[in-house]
Amino acid sequence: MLNTATKTEATNAHEELTDGFHLVIDALKLNGLTTIYGVPGIPITDFGRMAQAEGIRVISFRHEQNAGYAAAIAGFLTKKPGVCLTVSAPGFLNGLTALAHATTNCFPMILISGSSEREIVDLQQGDYEEMDQLAIAKPLCKAAFRVLHAADIGIGLARAIRAAVSGRPGGVYLDLPAKLFGQVMNAEAGRKSLVKVIDPAPAQIPAPSAVKRALDVLKSAKRPLIILGKGAAYAQADDAIKSFVEKSGAPFLPMSMAKGLLPDLHPQCAGAARSTVLKDADVVMLIGARLNWLLSHGKGKTWGEAPKKFIQVDIEPKEMDSNVEIVAPLVGDIGSCVSALLDAMGGNWPAAPTDWLNAVKAKREENVAKMAPRLMNNNSPMDYHGALGVLRTIIKERPDAILVNEGANTLDLARGVIDMYQPRKRLDVGTWGVMGIGMGSAIAASIETGKPVLAVEGDSAFGFSGMEIETICRYRLPICVVIFNNDGIYRGTDVNSAGSDPATTVFVKGSRYDKMMEAFGGTGVNATSPDELKRAVNEAMDSGKPTLINAVIDPAAGSESGRIGNLNPQSVLRKK
Ligand SMILES: Cc1ncc(C[n+]2csc(CCOP(=O)(O)OP(=O)(O)O)c2C)c(N)n1
Ligand SMILES: [Mg+2]
């Protein structure tokens, strides 16, 4: 509904007017976009105030990049575009990394940035925060639009929403020049100009022949494997996916953010036998997962010698054959595809071959048994396994909590150790392995779901968004941040052999990140053993109070680049 109370009096006695500010607000509300993540300033300060006054939740951050990451993950969690709001040039650029991240990860997001005077920008006459933002945004997002007339705000936002969520979701840039906000027009005409987007992400039904082809290949498998990607988690087709996986009887492997779609302790889960199933499977069905670097492009050593057939379920036809031949492409939205597969499987789908299931089970049990004692150590200072063993139990006891996770060792080891039990509860660095998503993701997860959040952060990773702990305290969010403090990036033991400057990967030794939290009125705890860590996290999760725990980790415990050290370039020349 348009808020008529705020409309200016007409010069023409009876005409009721509205303006750009209110049309943007009304257009957002009409489309159910009721949360904005951003940083205020010219030309959007008043817009933020007015939006707040009219019932939109405006979460004000300390840096646009974190607001952007919040919007991106809000899109993943809700299937509605997360909205990030920034000022022009520098604010816009700060938000752009997150927009590109959203696009890369297929999260729907709209970056709305105020921009400077078009006439001055286009003649490059040096306006306040002058920049041709639309041109810069274009290559980094799915679509980019600029609105010049108040009467086009409705259609502009409609285009942005549809572009963000339809087909393969992604980031959209919406450029709103300063002058637009102050433009006035007849209120009734304004009301009529708004567009409520109908069916913004239409179902894309797969062809029955493609469904049959996929099932024929799956049925022919001696060693089938299903890989679930975060596209499958995004789809919110949880029940259908679970039924399909169970009916197929095949082992499944969840990618990082698909963990919990089916519980990690499900008898078919092959998470703890990853290398075995990738090497030995003969038919691999990808559901909302891409054959990018995270899956070694579907070829090479990781995938072993055994010939493989790939089935791929994805909404984007261009994804097929991106790296290897896909013998059964199934193009459509994940929900429709999985339902169609289930229907076409009928009532007597054959069980998966027992020798394969037994082989996977044996490997899984062997790996779990190997890991178990390491997770129970109570060493001080802690190693990763001792600390993660505690957090693993805490998530088991609190399966509806959301886990945010970033770092190198802190990420790779937590992903392997902490089992997830429910869909969309694990939020992490995504396709790029980007550091900095931590506090933005934690804040959005809390705001969007109302659930408690546990953020497990490397000390380096945390530094990218650390100032947002003030935001967490300001909004009193039930977020517990645990910093795995090993004095540096990967390890805290590096030495610079050539001079007095510290090595590039080390930080101040013995830092007390918990004291930062106390500065903003939150709870800070220094934990030096798994027992202390356990007590502190449980207290934080029980109280719901913003808490930061400095978990002291042995600086020698980690390894270079965590699990992906092999991606570091090597030269035949000796390392200096
Ligand atoms: C935006 C960005 N900058 C830099 C990197 C490179 N990088 C990868 S992991 C990492 C930090 C790892 O250290 P930490 O978070 O302390 O985790 P640890 O391995 O020490 O547990 C960095 C800087 C990145 N991935 N993303
Ligand atoms: Mg570290």
Coordinates of C-alpha atoms and ligand atoms in Angstrom, one line a residue:
M1 CA 0.0 0.0 0.0
L2 CA 1.2 3.5 -0.8
N3 CA 1.7 5.6 2.3
T4 CA -0.4 8.7 1.6
A5 CA 0.5 10.4 4.9
T6 CA 3.9 11.2 3.6
K7 CA 2.8 12.6 0.2
T8 CA 3.5 16.3 -0.4
E9 CA 0.7 18.7 -0.9
A10 CA 0.2 19.5 -4.6
T11 CA 0.8 23.0 -5.9
N12 CA -2.3 22.2 -7.9
A13 CA -4.8 22.2 -5.0
H14 CA -6.1 18.6 -5.0
E15 CA -3.4 16.6 -6.7
E16 CA -1.8 14.0 -4.4
L17 CA 1.9 13.4 -5.2
T18 CA 4.4 10.7 -4.5
D19 CA 8.2 10.7 -5.1
G20 CA 11.0 8.4 -6.1
F21 CA 11.9 7.6 -2.5
H22 CA 8.4 6.3 -1.8
L23 CA 8.0 4.5 -5.1
V24 CA 11.1 2.4 -4.5
I25 CA 9.9 1.6 -1.0
D26 CA 6.4 0.7 -2.2
A27 CA 7.8 -1.4 -5.1
L28 CA 10.0 -3.4 -2.7
K29 CA 7.2 -3.9 -0.2
L30 CA 4.7 -4.9 -2.9
N31 CA 7.1 -7.7 -3.9
G32 CA 7.7 -8.9 -0.4
L33 CA 11.2 -7.5 -0.1
T34 CA 11.1 -6.2 3.4
T35 CA 14.8 -6.4 4.5
I36 CA 17.6 -4.2 3.3
Y37 CA 21.3 -4.7 4.1
G38 CA 23.4 -1.6 3.6
V39 CA 25.5 1.4 4.6
P40 CA 23.9 4.9 4.5
G41 CA 25.3 8.1 2.9
I42 CA 24.5 10.5 0.0
P43 CA 22.2 9.9 -1.9
I44 CA 20.5 7.1 0.0
T45 CA 20.5 8.2 3.7
D46 CA 16.9 9.5 3.7
F47 CA 15.8 6.6 1.6
G48 CA 17.0 4.2 4.4
R49 CA 15.3 6.3 7.0
M50 CA 12.0 6.4 5.1
A51 CA 12.2 2.7 4.3
Q52 CA 12.6 2.0 8.0
A53 CA 9.8 4.3 8.9
E54 CA 7.6 2.4 6.5
G55 CA 8.2 -1.0 8.0
I56 CA 11.2 -2.3 6.0
R57 CA 13.9 -3.7 8.2
V58 CA 17.1 -1.8 7.3
I59 CA 20.2 -3.4 8.7
S60 CA 23.0 -0.9 8.8
F61 CA 26.5 -2.3 8.4
R62 CA 30.0 -1.0 8.9
H63 CA 31.2 -1.9 5.4
E64 CA 29.2 -2.5 2.2
Q65 CA 31.0 -5.8 1.4
N66 CA 29.6 -7.4 4.5
A67 CA 26.1 -6.0 3.8
G68 CA 26.5 -7.5 0.3
Y69 CA 27.5 -10.9 1.6
A70 CA 24.5 -10.7 3.9
A71 CA 22.2 -10.0 1.0
A72 CA 23.7 -12.8 -1.1
I73 CA 23.2 -15.4 1.6
A74 CA 19.7 -14.1 2.4
G75 CA 18.9 -14.9 -1.3
F76 CA 20.2 -18.4 -0.8
L77 CA 18.2 -19.0 2.3
T78 CA 14.9 -17.5 1.1
K79 CA 14.8 -17.9 -2.7
K80 CA 13.9 -14.1 -2.8
P81 CA 16.5 -11.6 -3.9
G82 CA 18.6 -10.3 -1.0
V83 CA 18.8 -6.5 -1.2
C84 CA 22.0 -4.6 -0.6
L85 CA 21.9 -0.8 -0.6
T86 CA 25.0 1.4 -1.1
V87 CA 26.1 4.9 -1.9
S88 CA 27.8 5.8 -5.1
A89 CA 31.3 5.0 -6.4
P90 CA 33.3 3.7 -3.4
G91 CA 30.2 2.2 -1.6
F92 CA 29.1 0.7 -4.9
L93 CA 32.5 -0.8 -5.5
N94 CA 32.6 -2.2 -1.9
G95 CA 29.3 -3.9 -2.6
L96 CA 30.4 -5.2 -6.0
T97 CA 32.6 -8.1 -4.7
A98 CA 29.5 -9.5 -3.0
L99 CA 27.4 -9.1 -6.2
A100 CA 30.0 -11.0 -8.2
H101 CA 30.1 -13.6 -5.5
A102 CA 26.3 -14.0 -5.6
T103 CA 26.4 -14.4 -9.3
T104 CA 29.2 -17.0 -9.2
N105 CA 27.3 -18.9 -6.5
C106 CA 23.9 -18.6 -8.2
F107 CA 22.4 -16.7 -5.2
P108 CA 19.6 -14.2 -6.1
M109 CA 20.6 -10.7 -5.0
I110 CA 20.0 -7.1 -6.0
L111 CA 22.6 -4.5 -5.4
I112 CA 20.9 -1.1 -5.3
S113 CA 23.3 1.8 -5.5
G114 CA 22.7 5.5 -5.5
S115 CA 24.6 7.2 -8.3
S116 CA 25.7 10.7 -9.2
E117 CA 24.4 13.2 -11.7
R118 CA 24.2 11.4 -15.1
E119 CA 24.9 14.6 -17.1
I120 CA 28.1 15.2 -15.2
V121 CA 29.2 11.6 -14.9
D122 CA 28.8 11.1 -18.7
L123 CA 30.8 14.2 -19.5
Q124 CA 33.3 13.2 -16.8
Q125 CA 33.1 16.6 -15.3
G126 CA 34.1 15.5 -11.8
D127 CA 30.9 15.0 -9.8
Y128 CA 30.8 13.9 -6.2
E129 CA 31.6 10.2 -6.3
E130 CA 31.5 10.2 -10.0
M131 CA 31.5 6.8 -11.7
D132 CA 29.8 5.0 -14.6
Q133 CA 28.5 2.3 -12.2
L134 CA 26.2 0.6 -14.6
A135 CA 29.0 -0.1 -17.1
I136 CA 31.3 -1.4 -14.3
A137 CA 28.6 -3.7 -12.8
K138 CA 27.6 -5.3 -16.1
P139 CA 30.3 -8.0 -16.5
L140 CA 30.0 -9.0 -12.9
C141 CA 26.3 -9.8 -12.6
K142 CA 23.4 -11.4 -14.4
A143 CA 21.7 -8.2 -15.4
A144 CA 22.1 -4.5 -14.7
F145 CA 19.5 -1.8 -15.0
R146 CA 19.2 2.0 -14.5
V147 CA 16.0 3.9 -13.7
L148 CA 15.9 7.5 -14.8
H149 CA 12.2 8.3 -14.3
A150 CA 10.1 7.8 -11.3
A151 CA 7.4 6.3 -13.4
D152 CA 9.8 3.5 -14.4
I153 CA 10.7 2.5 -10.8
G154 CA 8.0 -0.2 -10.7
I155 CA 9.1 -1.8 -14.0
G156 CA 12.8 -1.4 -13.1
L157 CA 12.4 -3.3 -9.9
A158 CA 10.3 -5.9 -11.5
R159 CA 13.0 -6.5 -14.1
A160 CA 15.6 -6.8 -11.4
I161 CA 13.6 -9.3 -9.3
R162 CA 12.8 -11.5 -12.3
A163 CA 16.4 -11.4 -13.5
A164 CA 17.7 -12.3 -10.1
V165 CA 15.5 -15.3 -9.3
S166 CA 14.4 -16.9 -12.7
G167 CA 16.4 -19.6 -14.4
R168 CA 19.8 -19.9 -12.7
P169 CA 19.6 -17.2 -10.0
G170 CA 22.3 -14.6 -9.7
G171 CA 23.2 -11.0 -8.8
V172 CA 21.5 -8.0 -10.4
Y173 CA 22.6 -4.4 -10.3
L174 CA 20.0 -1.6 -10.0
D175 CA 21.3 1.9 -10.5
L176 CA 19.3 4.7 -9.0
P177 CA 20.6 8.2 -9.7
A178 CA 20.3 10.8 -6.9
K179 CA 17.8 12.9 -8.9
L180 CA 15.4 10.0 -9.2
F181 CA 14.6 9.9 -5.4
G182 CA 13.4 13.5 -5.4
Q183 CA 11.3 13.2 -8.6
V184 CA 7.6 13.7 -7.9
M185 CA 4.6 12.4 -9.8
N186 CA 0.9 11.9 -9.4
A187 CA 0.3 9.4 -6.6
E188 CA -2.4 7.5 -8.4
A189 CA -0.3 7.2 -11.5
G190 CA 2.6 6.1 -9.3
R191 CA 0.5 3.4 -7.7
K192 CA -0.5 2.1 -11.1
S193 CA 3.1 2.1 -12.3
L194 CA 4.1 -0.5 -9.7
V195 CA 4.5 -4.1 -10.7
K196 CA 3.9 -7.1 -8.5
V197 CA 6.0 -9.7 -10.2
I198 CA 3.8 -12.7 -11.0
D199 CA 5.6 -16.1 -10.8
P200 CA 9.1 -14.6 -10.7
A201 CA 10.9 -18.0 -11.0
P202 CA 8.6 -20.1 -13.2
A203 CA 8.9 -23.9 -12.9
Q204 CA 11.0 -25.3 -15.7
I205 CA 9.7 -28.8 -16.4
P206 CA 12.2 -31.3 -17.8
A207 CA 11.3 -33.2 -21.0
P208 CA 10.0 -36.7 -20.3
S209 CA 12.5 -38.2 -22.7
A210 CA 15.4 -36.6 -20.8
V211 CA 13.9 -38.0 -17.6
K212 CA 13.8 -41.5 -19.1
R213 CA 17.3 -41.2 -20.4
A214 CA 18.6 -40.2 -17.0
L215 CA 16.9 -43.1 -15.3
D216 CA 18.1 -45.6 -17.9
V217 CA 21.7 -44.5 -17.2
L218 CA 21.2 -44.6 -13.5
K219 CA 19.6 -48.0 -13.6
S220 CA 22.5 -49.4 -15.6
A221 CA 24.9 -48.5 -12.9
K222 CA 26.9 -51.0 -10.9
R223 CA 28.4 -48.4 -8.7
P224 CA 26.1 -45.3 -8.7
L225 CA 26.8 -42.1 -6.9
I226 CA 24.6 -39.0 -6.4
I227 CA 26.3 -35.7 -5.8
L228 CA 24.2 -33.0 -4.2
G229 CA 25.2 -29.4 -4.7
K230 CA 24.1 -26.2 -3.1
G231 CA 21.7 -25.7 -6.0
A232 CA 19.8 -28.7 -4.6
A233 CA 19.8 -27.0 -1.2
Y234 CA 18.6 -23.8 -2.7
A235 CA 15.7 -25.5 -4.5
Q236 CA 13.9 -26.1 -1.1
A237 CA 12.6 -29.4 -2.6
D238 CA 14.0 -31.2 0.5
D239 CA 11.4 -34.0 0.8
A240 CA 11.4 -34.9 -2.9
I241 CA 15.2 -35.0 -3.0
K242 CA 15.3 -37.2 0.1
S243 CA 12.7 -39.6 -1.3
F244 CA 14.6 -39.7 -4.6
V245 CA 18.0 -40.5 -3.0
E246 CA 16.4 -43.1 -0.8
K247 CA 14.5 -44.7 -3.6
S248 CA 17.6 -44.9 -5.8
G249 CA 19.5 -46.6 -2.9
A250 CA 22.7 -44.9 -4.2
P251 CA 25.4 -43.5 -2.0
F252 CA 25.3 -39.7 -2.0
L253 CA 27.9 -37.1 -1.5
P254 CA 26.9 -33.6 -0.3
M255 CA 28.9 -30.6 -1.4
S256 CA 29.7 -28.3 1.4
M257 CA 26.6 -26.2 1.5
A258 CA 24.4 -29.2 0.6
K259 CA 25.4 -30.9 3.8
G260 CA 22.3 -31.6 5.9
L261 CA 19.9 -31.9 2.9
L262 CA 19.9 -35.5 4.0
P263 CA 21.6 -35.9 7.4
D264 CA 25.4 -36.6 7.3
L265 CA 24.7 -39.7 9.4
H266 CA 22.2 -41.1 6.9
P267 CA 23.2 -44.7 6.0
Q268 CA 23.7 -43.7 2.3
C269 CA 25.9 -40.7 3.0
A270 CA 29.3 -41.2 1.5
G271 CA 30.8 -38.0 2.9
A272 CA 33.4 -39.9 4.9
A273 CA 34.3 -42.1 1.9
R274 CA 34.7 -39.2 -0.6
S275 CA 37.8 -40.3 -2.4
T276 CA 36.6 -43.9 -2.7
V277 CA 33.3 -43.0 -4.3
L278 CA 34.7 -40.4 -6.7
K279 CA 37.3 -42.9 -7.9
D280 CA 35.2 -46.0 -8.1
A281 CA 31.7 -44.9 -9.1
D282 CA 30.7 -45.8 -12.7
V283 CA 27.6 -43.6 -12.9
V284 CA 27.6 -40.1 -11.3
M285 CA 24.4 -38.1 -11.0
L286 CA 25.0 -34.4 -10.2
I287 CA 22.0 -32.6 -8.7
G288 CA 22.5 -28.9 -8.5
A289 CA 26.3 -29.4 -8.4
R290 CA 28.7 -28.2 -11.1
L291 CA 31.8 -30.0 -12.3
N292 CA 34.1 -27.1 -11.4
W293 CA 37.3 -27.0 -9.5
L294 CA 35.6 -28.2 -6.3
L295 CA 35.0 -31.5 -8.1
S296 CA 38.3 -31.5 -10.0
H297 CA 36.4 -30.7 -13.2
G298 CA 35.1 -34.3 -13.4
K299 CA 38.5 -35.7 -14.5
G300 CA 42.1 -36.6 -13.5
K301 CA 43.4 -38.4 -10.5
T302 CA 40.5 -37.7 -8.2
W303 CA 38.2 -39.5 -10.5
G304 CA 40.4 -42.6 -10.9
E305 CA 40.7 -44.9 -13.9
A306 CA 37.2 -46.4 -14.0
P307 CA 35.2 -45.1 -16.9
K308 CA 32.3 -42.9 -15.8
K309 CA 29.0 -41.8 -17.1
F310 CA 27.6 -38.5 -15.9
I311 CA 24.0 -37.5 -15.4
Q312 CA 23.5 -33.8 -14.6
V313 CA 20.4 -32.1 -13.3
D314 CA 20.6 -28.3 -13.7
I315 CA 18.4 -25.4 -14.6
E316 CA 21.1 -24.0 -16.9
P317 CA 21.5 -25.8 -20.2
K318 CA 24.9 -24.3 -20.8
E319 CA 26.2 -26.1 -17.8
M320 CA 26.1 -29.4 -19.6
D321 CA 29.4 -30.6 -21.1
S322 CA 31.2 -27.8 -19.4
N323 CA 34.1 -30.0 -18.5
V324 CA 33.3 -33.6 -19.5
E325 CA 30.6 -35.2 -21.6
I326 CA 27.2 -35.4 -19.9
V327 CA 25.5 -38.5 -21.2
A328 CA 22.2 -37.7 -19.7
P329 CA 21.5 -33.9 -19.3
L330 CA 18.3 -33.2 -17.4
V331 CA 17.5 -29.5 -17.8
G332 CA 14.9 -27.9 -15.5
D333 CA 14.4 -26.6 -12.0
I334 CA 15.6 -29.1 -9.4
G335 CA 12.2 -29.5 -7.7
S336 CA 10.5 -30.3 -11.0
C337 CA 13.3 -32.6 -12.2
V338 CA 13.5 -34.6 -9.0
S339 CA 9.7 -35.0 -8.8
A340 CA 9.6 -36.1 -12.5
L341 CA 12.4 -38.6 -11.7
L342 CA 10.5 -39.9 -8.7
D343 CA 7.3 -40.3 -10.7
A344 CA 9.1 -42.1 -13.6
M345 CA 10.9 -44.5 -11.3
G346 CA 7.7 -46.3 -10.6
G347 CA 7.2 -48.8 -7.8
N348 CA 9.9 -51.4 -8.4
W349 CA 13.1 -49.5 -8.7
P350 CA 16.0 -52.0 -8.3
A351 CA 18.1 -51.8 -5.1
A352 CA 21.7 -50.5 -5.7
P353 CA 24.2 -53.4 -5.9
T354 CA 25.1 -54.7 -2.4
D355 CA 28.8 -55.2 -3.0
W356 CA 29.1 -51.5 -3.9
L357 CA 27.1 -50.4 -0.8
N358 CA 29.2 -52.6 1.4
A359 CA 32.4 -51.3 0.0
V360 CA 31.3 -47.7 0.6
K361 CA 30.1 -48.6 4.1
A362 CA 33.4 -50.3 5.0
K363 CA 35.4 -47.3 3.9
R364 CA 33.2 -44.9 5.7
E365 CA 33.4 -46.8 8.9
E366 CA 37.1 -47.1 8.6
N367 CA 37.6 -43.3 8.2
V368 CA 35.1 -42.4 10.9
A369 CA 36.9 -44.8 13.3
K370 CA 40.3 -43.3 12.4
M371 CA 39.0 -39.8 13.1
A372 CA 37.2 -40.6 16.4
P373 CA 40.0 -40.5 18.9
R374 CA 41.5 -37.3 17.5
L375 CA 38.2 -35.6 18.1
M376 CA 38.2 -36.5 21.8
N377 CA 41.6 -35.0 22.8
N378 CA 41.6 -32.3 25.4
N379 CA 45.0 -30.8 24.5
S380 CA 45.8 -27.2 25.5
P381 CA 46.6 -25.3 23.4
M382 CA 44.0 -27.0 21.2
D383 CA 44.5 -28.6 17.9
Y384 CA 41.8 -28.3 15.2
H385 CA 40.4 -31.8 15.9
G386 CA 40.1 -31.3 19.7
A387 CA 38.3 -28.0 19.2
L388 CA 36.1 -29.3 16.3
G389 CA 35.1 -32.4 18.2
V390 CA 33.4 -30.2 20.8
L391 CA 31.7 -28.1 18.1
R392 CA 30.5 -31.2 16.4
T393 CA 28.7 -32.4 19.5
I394 CA 27.2 -29.0 20.0
I395 CA 25.7 -28.9 16.5
K396 CA 24.5 -32.5 17.0
E397 CA 22.6 -31.3 20.1
R398 CA 21.4 -28.1 18.4
P399 CA 20.7 -29.3 14.8
D400 CA 18.6 -26.2 14.0
A401 CA 21.4 -23.8 14.7
I402 CA 23.1 -22.3 11.6
L403 CA 26.8 -22.9 11.1
V404 CA 28.8 -20.3 9.3
N405 CA 32.3 -21.3 8.4
E406 CA 35.4 -19.8 6.8
G407 CA 39.2 -20.0 6.9
A408 CA 41.6 -22.5 5.4
N409 CA 42.2 -25.3 7.9
T410 CA 39.4 -24.0 10.0
L411 CA 37.1 -24.4 6.9
D412 CA 38.3 -27.7 5.5
L413 CA 38.5 -29.5 8.8
A414 CA 35.2 -28.2 10.1
R415 CA 33.5 -29.2 6.9
G416 CA 34.7 -32.8 7.4
V417 CA 34.2 -33.0 11.1
I418 CA 30.9 -31.2 11.9
D419 CA 28.0 -33.3 10.8
M420 CA 24.9 -31.4 9.6
Y421 CA 21.4 -32.6 10.2
Q422 CA 19.0 -30.2 8.4
P423 CA 19.0 -28.4 5.0
R424 CA 20.6 -25.0 4.5
K425 CA 22.2 -24.9 8.0
R426 CA 25.8 -24.8 6.7
L427 CA 26.9 -21.5 5.1
D428 CA 30.4 -21.0 3.9
V429 CA 32.9 -19.5 1.4
G430 CA 31.1 -20.9 -1.6
T431 CA 32.4 -21.4 -5.1
W432 CA 35.3 -18.9 -4.9
G433 CA 36.5 -19.9 -1.4
V434 CA 36.2 -16.2 -0.5
M435 CA 37.4 -15.0 2.9
G436 CA 35.1 -12.3 4.3
I437 CA 31.6 -13.9 4.1
G438 CA 31.6 -14.6 7.9
M439 CA 29.9 -11.8 9.8
G440 CA 27.6 -10.8 6.9
S441 CA 26.4 -14.4 6.5
A442 CA 26.0 -14.8 10.3
I443 CA 23.9 -11.6 10.5
A444 CA 21.7 -12.4 7.6
A445 CA 21.2 -16.0 8.8
S446 CA 20.1 -14.7 12.1
I447 CA 17.8 -12.0 10.7
E448 CA 16.2 -14.2 8.0
T449 CA 15.7 -17.3 10.0
G450 CA 15.5 -16.2 13.7
K451 CA 17.7 -19.3 14.5
P452 CA 20.8 -19.2 16.7
V453 CA 24.1 -18.9 14.7
L454 CA 27.5 -20.4 15.3
A455 CA 30.2 -18.8 13.2
V456 CA 33.5 -20.8 13.1
E457 CA 36.1 -18.5 11.8
G458 CA 39.9 -18.7 11.1
D459 CA 41.6 -15.7 12.7
S460 CA 42.5 -14.4 9.2
A461 CA 39.1 -15.1 7.8
F462 CA 37.4 -13.2 10.7
G463 CA 39.6 -10.2 10.0
F464 CA 37.9 -9.5 6.7
S465 CA 34.6 -8.7 8.3
G466 CA 35.5 -8.4 12.0
M467 CA 34.1 -4.9 12.5
E468 CA 30.6 -6.2 12.0
I469 CA 30.7 -7.6 15.6
E470 CA 29.6 -4.1 16.5
T471 CA 26.6 -4.6 14.2
I472 CA 25.9 -8.0 15.9
C473 CA 25.9 -6.3 19.3
R474 CA 23.9 -3.3 18.1
Y475 CA 21.1 -5.5 16.8
R476 CA 21.5 -7.9 19.7
L477 CA 21.7 -11.0 17.5
P478 CA 22.0 -14.5 18.9
I479 CA 25.4 -15.1 17.2
C480 CA 28.3 -16.9 18.8
V481 CA 31.6 -16.4 16.9
V482 CA 34.4 -18.8 17.6
I483 CA 37.8 -17.7 16.3
F484 CA 40.3 -20.4 15.7
N485 CA 43.3 -18.3 16.7
N486 CA 46.4 -20.0 15.4
D487 CA 48.3 -16.6 15.1
G488 CA 48.0 -16.5 11.4
I489 CA 47.0 -17.6 7.9
Y490 CA 47.3 -21.5 7.7
R491 CA 49.9 -21.5 10.6
G492 CA 51.3 -19.0 13.0
T493 CA 54.9 -20.3 12.8
D494 CA 56.2 -18.8 9.6
V495 CA 59.5 -16.8 9.8
N496 CA 60.8 -14.1 7.4
S497 CA 64.3 -15.2 6.8
A498 CA 65.3 -12.0 5.0
G499 CA 64.6 -9.2 7.4
S500 CA 62.9 -7.8 10.5
D501 CA 59.4 -7.6 9.1
P502 CA 57.1 -10.4 10.2
A503 CA 56.5 -13.3 7.7
T504 CA 53.5 -12.6 5.4
T505 CA 51.3 -15.2 6.9
V506 CA 51.7 -14.5 10.7
F507 CA 49.8 -12.2 13.0
V508 CA 50.4 -10.7 16.4
K509 CA 51.0 -13.6 18.7
G510 CA 48.5 -14.3 21.5
S511 CA 45.9 -11.8 20.2
R512 CA 42.8 -11.6 22.3
Y513 CA 39.9 -11.2 19.8
D514 CA 37.4 -11.7 22.7
K515 CA 38.4 -8.2 24.0
M516 CA 37.0 -6.7 20.8
M517 CA 33.6 -8.1 21.6
E518 CA 33.7 -6.6 25.1
A519 CA 34.3 -3.2 23.6
F520 CA 30.8 -3.3 22.1
G521 CA 29.0 -4.7 25.1
G522 CA 29.0 -8.4 23.9
T523 CA 30.4 -11.3 25.8
G524 CA 34.1 -12.2 25.2
V525 CA 35.7 -15.5 26.3
N526 CA 39.2 -16.8 26.0
A527 CA 39.2 -20.6 25.7
T528 CA 42.4 -22.6 25.9
S529 CA 41.0 -26.1 26.0
P530 CA 38.2 -28.1 24.4
D531 CA 36.4 -28.2 27.8
E532 CA 36.5 -24.4 28.1
L533 CA 35.4 -24.0 24.5
K534 CA 32.5 -26.4 25.1
R535 CA 31.3 -24.5 28.2
A536 CA 31.6 -21.1 26.5
V537 CA 29.7 -22.1 23.3
N538 CA 26.9 -23.8 25.2
E539 CA 26.5 -20.7 27.4
A540 CA 26.4 -18.5 24.4
M541 CA 23.9 -20.6 22.6
D542 CA 21.7 -20.9 25.7
S543 CA 21.8 -17.2 26.4
G544 CA 21.4 -16.0 22.8
K545 CA 23.8 -13.1 23.7
P546 CA 26.3 -11.9 21.2
T547 CA 29.4 -13.7 22.1
L548 CA 32.9 -14.0 20.7
I549 CA 35.2 -16.9 21.8
N550 CA 38.9 -16.6 21.2
A551 CA 39.8 -20.3 20.8
V552 CA 43.6 -20.7 21.2
I553 CA 44.9 -23.1 18.6
D554 CA 48.4 -24.5 18.4
P555 CA 50.1 -22.3 15.8
A556 CA 51.8 -25.4 14.4
A557 CA 48.7 -27.4 14.0
G558 CA 47.5 -26.3 10.5
S559 CA 48.9 -26.9 7.0
E560 CA 49.5 -24.6 4.1
S561 CA 46.3 -23.7 2.4
G562 CA 44.3 -26.3 4.3
R563 CA 43.2 -29.1 2.0
I564 CA 44.0 -27.3 -1.3
G565 CA 47.7 -26.8 -1.0
N566 CA 48.1 -28.6 -4.3
L567 CA 46.7 -25.5 -6.0
N568 CA 49.7 -23.4 -5.1
P569 CA 51.8 -22.8 -8.2
Q570 CA 55.2 -24.5 -8.2
S571 CA 58.4 -23.7 -10.0
V572 CA 61.3 -26.0 -10.9
L573 CA 63.5 -23.2 -9.6
R574 CA 64.3 -23.5 -5.9
K575 CA 62.1 -21.5 -3.5
K576 CA 63.8 -18.5 -2.1
Ligands
LIG1 C1 39.1 -12.5 -0.4 C2 40.2 -13.5 -0.1 N1 41.4 -13.1 0.1 C3 42.4 -13.9 0.3 C4 42.2 -15.3 0.3 C5 43.4 -16.3 0.5 N2 43.1 -17.0 1.7 C6 42.7 -18.3 1.7 S1 42.4 -18.9 3.2 C7 43.0 -17.5 3.9 C8 43.0 -17.4 5.4 C9 43.4 -18.6 6.1 O1 43.7 -18.4 7.5 P1 42.7 -18.5 8.6 O2 41.4 -17.9 8.3 O3 43.3 -18.0 9.8 O4 42.5 -20.1 8.7 P2 43.5 -21.2 9.2 O5 44.0 -22.0 8.1 O6 44.6 -20.5 9.9 O7 42.7 -22.0 10.2 C10 43.4 -16.5 3.0 C11 43.9 -15.2 3.3 C12 40.9 -15.7 0.0 N3 40.5 -17.0 -0.1 N4 39.9 -14.8 -0.2
MG2 MG 44.5 -18.9 11.3

